[in-house]
Amino acid sequence: MTLDADIRACTACALLAAFRTTVVVGTAPPGARLVVVGEAPGALEDETGFPFVGRSGQLLDRLLAEAGLPRDRVAVLNTVKCRPPGNRVPTAHETANCRPWLSQQLAVLDPHLIVTLGLSAAAWFLGRTTLHAVRGRVHEVDGRRVLPTFHPAAALRGGPEGEPMRLLREDLATAVRLVA
Ligand code: URA
Ligand code: SF4
C-alpha cells in the first residue's frame, strides 16, 4: 500500500526519525472489523517493525484469543509510529505530526469498532480526558465508534488480580461481541 510507504518515509519528527530503527506502521489483516490503537512502539516493536510484540503485545494476544477473536484477525495501530527514546510518552507535537497517518489508516480500514489502549490513544479521539471518565463505553467520534480501555502495560503493572486486568479483559470481550 502506498500509504504504508509514505509513512515509512516520514521524518516529520526529527528526533524520533534520528533514533528509530524502523517505522512501525501497524498491521491490518484484510477484512478486519476491529482496530486496536495503542500509543507508540517500544523497544521490541522498533527492532522488529511490528506493533505490540513485547510483553504488552503478548497479553493483548492472550486476551483477544480468550475473547474469541485471534490477533491475526484484528488490525493493530499506534497513534505515533516511531519509538520515543526511553519509551517516554509522545509529546503533543509528535502526536500532532503523526495524526494524519492514523487518520488515513482509519479512513482506509473503515472499521466497525476502534478499541483504544491507555490514555494517549483515548485522548487522540476524545481530547483531553481521563481514562476513568471514558473507559468501558462506546463513544461516537466523527462517525466512528470508539471504546477506550486500559493499556496492557497498566494491566501488567496491576497484576493478574488487579482491576486494570479485569477491566481490560472485560472491555476486549465487549469489543469482540460488538464486531461479531
Ligand atoms: N505499547 C504500545 O502502545 N504500542 C506498541 O506497539 C507496543 C507497546
Ligand atoms: Fe513521522 Fe509519525 Fe514517525 Fe513522527 S512519529 S516521524 S510523524 S511517522
mmCIF file of C-alpha atoms and ligand atoms in Angstrom:
data_model
loop_
_atom_site.group_PDB
_atom_site.id
_atom_site.type_symbol
_atom_site.label_atom_id
_atom_site.label_comp_id
_atom_site.label_asym_id
_atom_site.label_seq_id
_atom_site.Cartn_x
_atom_site.Cartn_y
_atom_site.Cartn_z
ATOM 1 C CA MET A 1 0.000 0.000 0.000
ATOM 2 C CA THR A 2 1.378 3.387 -0.919
ATOM 3 C CA LEU A 3 0.160 4.864 2.373
ATOM 4 C CA ASP A 4 2.465 2.444 4.230
ATOM 5 C CA ALA A 5 5.414 3.513 2.067
ATOM 6 C CA ASP A 6 4.640 7.163 2.729
ATOM 7 C CA ILE A 7 4.523 6.554 6.486
ATOM 8 C CA ARG A 8 7.818 4.627 6.406
ATOM 9 C CA ALA A 9 9.491 7.566 4.674
ATOM 10 C CA CYS A 10 8.190 10.145 7.166
ATOM 11 C CA THR A 11 10.708 12.292 9.036
ATOM 12 C CA ALA A 12 8.318 14.906 10.455
ATOM 13 C CA CYS A 13 9.682 14.286 13.976
ATOM 14 C CA ALA A 14 13.411 14.882 13.564
ATOM 15 C CA LEU A 15 14.322 13.364 16.931
ATOM 16 C CA LEU A 16 12.229 10.208 16.560
ATOM 17 C CA ALA A 17 13.369 9.757 12.967
ATOM 18 C CA ALA A 18 17.020 10.007 14.057
ATOM 19 C CA PHE A 19 16.729 7.430 16.838
ATOM 20 C CA ARG A 20 14.356 4.871 15.309
ATOM 21 C CA THR A 21 15.339 1.522 13.826
ATOM 22 C CA THR A 22 12.034 1.062 11.990
ATOM 23 C CA VAL A 23 8.783 2.935 11.467
ATOM 24 C CA VAL A 24 6.071 0.742 12.990
ATOM 25 C CA VAL A 25 3.250 1.295 10.525
ATOM 26 C CA GLY A 26 0.933 -1.290 12.102
ATOM 27 C CA THR A 27 -0.754 -4.471 10.954
ATOM 28 C CA ALA A 28 -4.096 -4.737 9.200
ATOM 29 C CA PRO A 29 -5.356 -8.137 8.027
ATOM 30 C CA PRO A 30 -7.823 -7.876 5.117
ATOM 31 C CA GLY A 31 -11.409 -7.519 6.300
ATOM 32 C CA ALA A 32 -10.544 -6.669 9.906
ATOM 33 C CA ARG A 33 -13.643 -5.225 11.607
ATOM 34 C CA LEU A 34 -11.854 -4.297 14.816
ATOM 35 C CA VAL A 35 -8.953 -1.853 15.060
ATOM 36 C CA VAL A 36 -6.919 -1.655 18.263
ATOM 37 C CA VAL A 37 -4.970 1.568 18.766
ATOM 38 C CA GLY A 38 -2.028 1.826 21.164
ATOM 39 C CA GLU A 39 0.323 4.673 21.961
ATOM 40 C CA ALA A 40 3.731 4.231 20.342
ATOM 41 C CA PRO A 41 6.227 1.445 19.613
ATOM 42 C CA GLY A 42 8.502 0.183 22.375
ATOM 43 C CA ALA A 43 11.990 -1.291 22.035
ATOM 44 C CA LEU A 44 10.982 -4.656 20.572
ATOM 45 C CA GLU A 45 8.479 -3.062 18.208
ATOM 46 C CA ASP A 46 11.157 -0.633 16.998
ATOM 47 C CA GLU A 47 13.534 -3.565 16.422
ATOM 48 C CA THR A 48 11.072 -5.845 14.634
ATOM 49 C CA GLY A 49 8.905 -3.262 12.875
ATOM 50 C CA PHE A 50 5.696 -4.803 14.234
ATOM 51 C CA PRO A 51 3.268 -3.335 16.806
ATOM 52 C CA PHE A 52 2.602 -4.932 20.186
ATOM 53 C CA VAL A 53 5.121 -7.764 20.071
ATOM 54 C CA GLY A 54 6.595 -7.236 23.552
ATOM 55 C CA ARG A 55 5.083 -8.068 26.943
ATOM 56 C CA SER A 56 2.053 -5.846 26.389
ATOM 57 C CA GLY A 57 1.500 -7.436 22.999
ATOM 58 C CA GLN A 58 1.638 -10.943 24.386
ATOM 59 C CA LEU A 59 -1.030 -10.031 26.921
ATOM 60 C CA LEU A 60 -3.130 -8.433 24.177
ATOM 61 C CA ASP A 61 -2.815 -11.615 22.075
ATOM 62 C CA ARG A 62 -3.902 -13.759 25.008
ATOM 63 C CA LEU A 63 -6.907 -11.625 25.965
ATOM 64 C CA LEU A 64 -8.120 -11.345 22.358
ATOM 65 C CA ALA A 65 -7.834 -15.118 21.929
ATOM 66 C CA GLU A 66 -9.737 -15.635 25.199
ATOM 67 C CA ALA A 67 -12.455 -13.304 23.911
ATOM 68 C CA GLY A 68 -12.734 -15.413 20.749
ATOM 69 C CA LEU A 69 -11.072 -13.160 18.177
ATOM 70 C CA PRO A 70 -7.471 -14.115 17.408
ATOM 71 C CA ARG A 71 -4.980 -11.285 16.958
ATOM 72 C CA ASP A 72 -4.428 -12.206 13.305
ATOM 73 C CA ARG A 73 -7.978 -11.012 12.555
ATOM 74 C CA VAL A 74 -7.520 -7.661 14.284
ATOM 75 C CA ALA A 75 -5.816 -4.534 12.951
ATOM 76 C CA VAL A 76 -3.270 -3.085 15.383
ATOM 77 C CA LEU A 77 -2.111 0.518 15.022
ATOM 78 C CA ASN A 78 -0.493 3.223 17.153
ATOM 79 C CA THR A 79 -1.072 6.962 17.497
ATOM 80 C CA VAL A 80 2.659 7.516 16.931
ATOM 81 C CA LYS A 81 4.623 5.266 14.565
ATOM 82 C CA CYS A 82 8.195 5.827 15.794
ATOM 83 C CA ARG A 83 9.579 4.885 19.196
ATOM 84 C CA PRO A 84 10.050 7.757 21.624
ATOM 85 C CA PRO A 85 13.503 7.392 23.256
ATOM 86 C CA GLY A 86 13.298 5.514 26.547
ATOM 87 C CA ASN A 87 9.602 4.841 25.862
ATOM 88 C CA ARG A 88 8.602 8.252 27.134
ATOM 89 C CA VAL A 89 5.081 9.436 26.364
ATOM 90 C CA PRO A 90 4.967 11.055 22.906
ATOM 91 C CA THR A 91 4.923 14.847 23.010
ATOM 92 C CA ALA A 92 1.886 16.800 21.831
ATOM 93 C CA HIS A 93 3.976 17.902 18.858
ATOM 94 C CA GLU A 94 4.879 14.313 17.873
ATOM 95 C CA THR A 95 1.274 13.210 18.261
ATOM 96 C CA ALA A 96 0.113 16.081 16.071
ATOM 97 C CA ASN A 97 2.773 15.301 13.436
ATOM 98 C CA CYS A 98 1.662 11.694 13.259
ATOM 99 C CA ARG A 99 -2.065 12.348 13.451
ATOM 100 C CA PRO A 100 -2.735 12.397 9.674
ATOM 101 C CA TRP A 101 -1.215 8.925 9.281
ATOM 102 C CA LEU A 102 -3.598 7.266 11.727
ATOM 103 C CA SER A 103 -6.499 9.289 10.310
ATOM 104 C CA GLN A 104 -5.723 7.996 6.814
ATOM 105 C CA GLN A 105 -5.289 4.424 8.033
ATOM 106 C CA LEU A 106 -8.712 4.557 9.691
ATOM 107 C CA ALA A 107 -10.266 6.030 6.554
ATOM 108 C CA VAL A 108 -8.892 3.098 4.529
ATOM 109 C CA LEU A 109 -9.838 0.389 7.049
ATOM 110 C CA ASP A 110 -13.245 1.845 7.987
ATOM 111 C CA PRO A 111 -13.580 -0.490 10.999
ATOM 112 C CA HIS A 112 -16.810 -1.306 12.835
ATOM 113 C CA LEU A 113 -15.183 -0.506 16.150
ATOM 114 C CA ILE A 114 -11.963 1.015 17.461
ATOM 115 C CA VAL A 115 -10.585 -0.027 20.847
ATOM 116 C CA THR A 116 -8.099 2.435 22.332
ATOM 117 C CA LEU A 117 -5.497 1.190 24.820
ATOM 118 C CA GLY A 118 -4.460 3.663 27.517
ATOM 119 C CA LEU A 119 -4.904 7.391 27.942
ATOM 120 C CA SER A 120 -2.881 8.655 24.949
ATOM 121 C CA ALA A 121 -4.941 6.675 22.470
ATOM 122 C CA ALA A 122 -8.225 7.593 24.183
ATOM 123 C CA ALA A 123 -7.249 11.271 24.118
ATOM 124 C CA TRP A 124 -6.336 11.022 20.419
ATOM 125 C CA PHE A 125 -10.052 10.527 19.728
ATOM 126 C CA LEU A 126 -11.767 12.187 22.674
ATOM 127 C CA GLY A 127 -9.449 15.073 23.522
ATOM 128 C CA ARG A 128 -8.122 15.876 26.951
ATOM 129 C CA THR A 129 -9.791 13.448 29.371
ATOM 130 C CA THR A 130 -9.150 10.779 31.982
ATOM 131 C CA LEU A 131 -9.393 7.058 31.352
ATOM 132 C CA HIS A 132 -11.759 6.802 34.294
ATOM 133 C CA ALA A 133 -14.189 9.209 32.630
ATOM 134 C CA VAL A 134 -14.412 7.361 29.318
ATOM 135 C CA ARG A 135 -13.415 3.685 29.569
ATOM 136 C CA GLY A 136 -15.748 0.767 29.011
ATOM 137 C CA ARG A 137 -18.287 2.717 26.946
ATOM 138 C CA VAL A 138 -18.642 3.242 23.205
ATOM 139 C CA HIS A 139 -18.190 6.872 22.144
ATOM 140 C CA GLU A 140 -19.154 8.179 18.731
ATOM 141 C CA VAL A 141 -16.373 10.343 17.257
ATOM 142 C CA ASP A 142 -16.671 11.732 13.718
ATOM 143 C CA GLY A 143 -18.905 8.826 12.781
ATOM 144 C CA ARG A 144 -16.591 6.204 14.302
ATOM 145 C CA ARG A 145 -17.306 4.017 17.318
ATOM 146 C CA VAL A 146 -14.535 4.180 19.917
ATOM 147 C CA LEU A 147 -14.269 2.005 23.023
ATOM 148 C CA PRO A 148 -11.485 3.129 25.375
ATOM 149 C CA THR A 149 -9.880 0.717 27.807
ATOM 150 C CA PHE A 150 -6.697 0.242 29.830
ATOM 151 C CA HIS A 151 -3.313 -0.237 28.209
ATOM 152 C CA PRO A 152 -1.994 -3.799 28.653
ATOM 153 C CA ALA A 153 1.090 -2.284 30.334
ATOM 154 C CA ALA A 154 -1.204 -0.925 33.073
ATOM 155 C CA ALA A 155 -2.825 -4.343 33.411
ATOM 156 C CA LEU A 156 0.624 -5.936 33.770
ATOM 157 C CA ARG A 157 1.594 -3.373 36.414
ATOM 158 C CA GLY A 158 -1.622 -4.011 38.339
ATOM 159 C CA GLY A 159 -1.046 -7.770 38.384
ATOM 160 C CA PRO A 160 -3.249 -10.704 37.413
ATOM 161 C CA GLU A 161 -5.891 -9.951 40.050
ATOM 162 C CA GLY A 162 -5.810 -6.170 39.619
ATOM 163 C CA GLU A 163 -8.659 -4.001 38.419
ATOM 164 C CA PRO A 164 -6.946 -2.878 35.157
ATOM 165 C CA MET A 165 -6.515 -6.538 34.120
ATOM 166 C CA ARG A 166 -10.126 -7.350 34.950
ATOM 167 C CA LEU A 167 -11.480 -4.340 33.070
ATOM 168 C CA LEU A 168 -9.184 -4.760 30.056
ATOM 169 C CA ARG A 169 -10.353 -8.378 29.757
ATOM 170 C CA GLU A 170 -13.979 -7.304 30.117
ATOM 171 C CA ASP A 171 -13.702 -4.450 27.598
ATOM 172 C CA LEU A 172 -11.952 -6.602 24.976
ATOM 173 C CA ALA A 173 -14.679 -9.223 25.375
ATOM 174 C CA THR A 174 -17.287 -6.475 24.875
ATOM 175 C CA ALA A 175 -15.437 -5.278 21.761
ATOM 176 C CA VAL A 176 -15.344 -8.765 20.267
ATOM 177 C CA ARG A 177 -19.099 -9.130 20.868
ATOM 178 C CA LEU A 178 -19.752 -5.769 19.210
ATOM 179 C CA VAL A 179 -17.928 -6.732 15.993
ATOM 180 C CA ALA A 180 -19.237 -10.318 15.833
HETATM 181 N N1 URA B 1 2.782 -0.226 23.505
HETATM 182 C C1 URA B 1 2.074 0.472 22.601
HETATM 183 O O1 URA B 1 1.302 1.364 22.945
HETATM 184 N N2 URA B 1 2.213 0.149 21.312
HETATM 185 C C2 URA B 1 3.012 -0.838 20.880
HETATM 186 O O2 URA B 1 3.065 -1.087 19.682
HETATM 187 C C3 URA B 1 3.743 -1.560 21.842
HETATM 188 C C4 URA B 1 3.612 -1.227 23.153
HETATM 189 FE FE1 SF4 B 2 6.528 10.694 11.049
HETATM 190 FE FE2 SF4 B 2 4.887 9.714 12.907
HETATM 191 FE FE3 SF4 B 2 7.432 8.934 12.872
HETATM 192 FE FE4 SF4 B 2 6.796 11.443 13.604
HETATM 193 S S1 SF4 B 2 6.246 9.522 14.684
HETATM 194 S S2 SF4 B 2 8.446 10.819 12.213
HETATM 195 S S3 SF4 B 2 5.044 11.856 12.260
HETATM 196 S S4 SF4 B 2 5.890 8.541 11.279
#
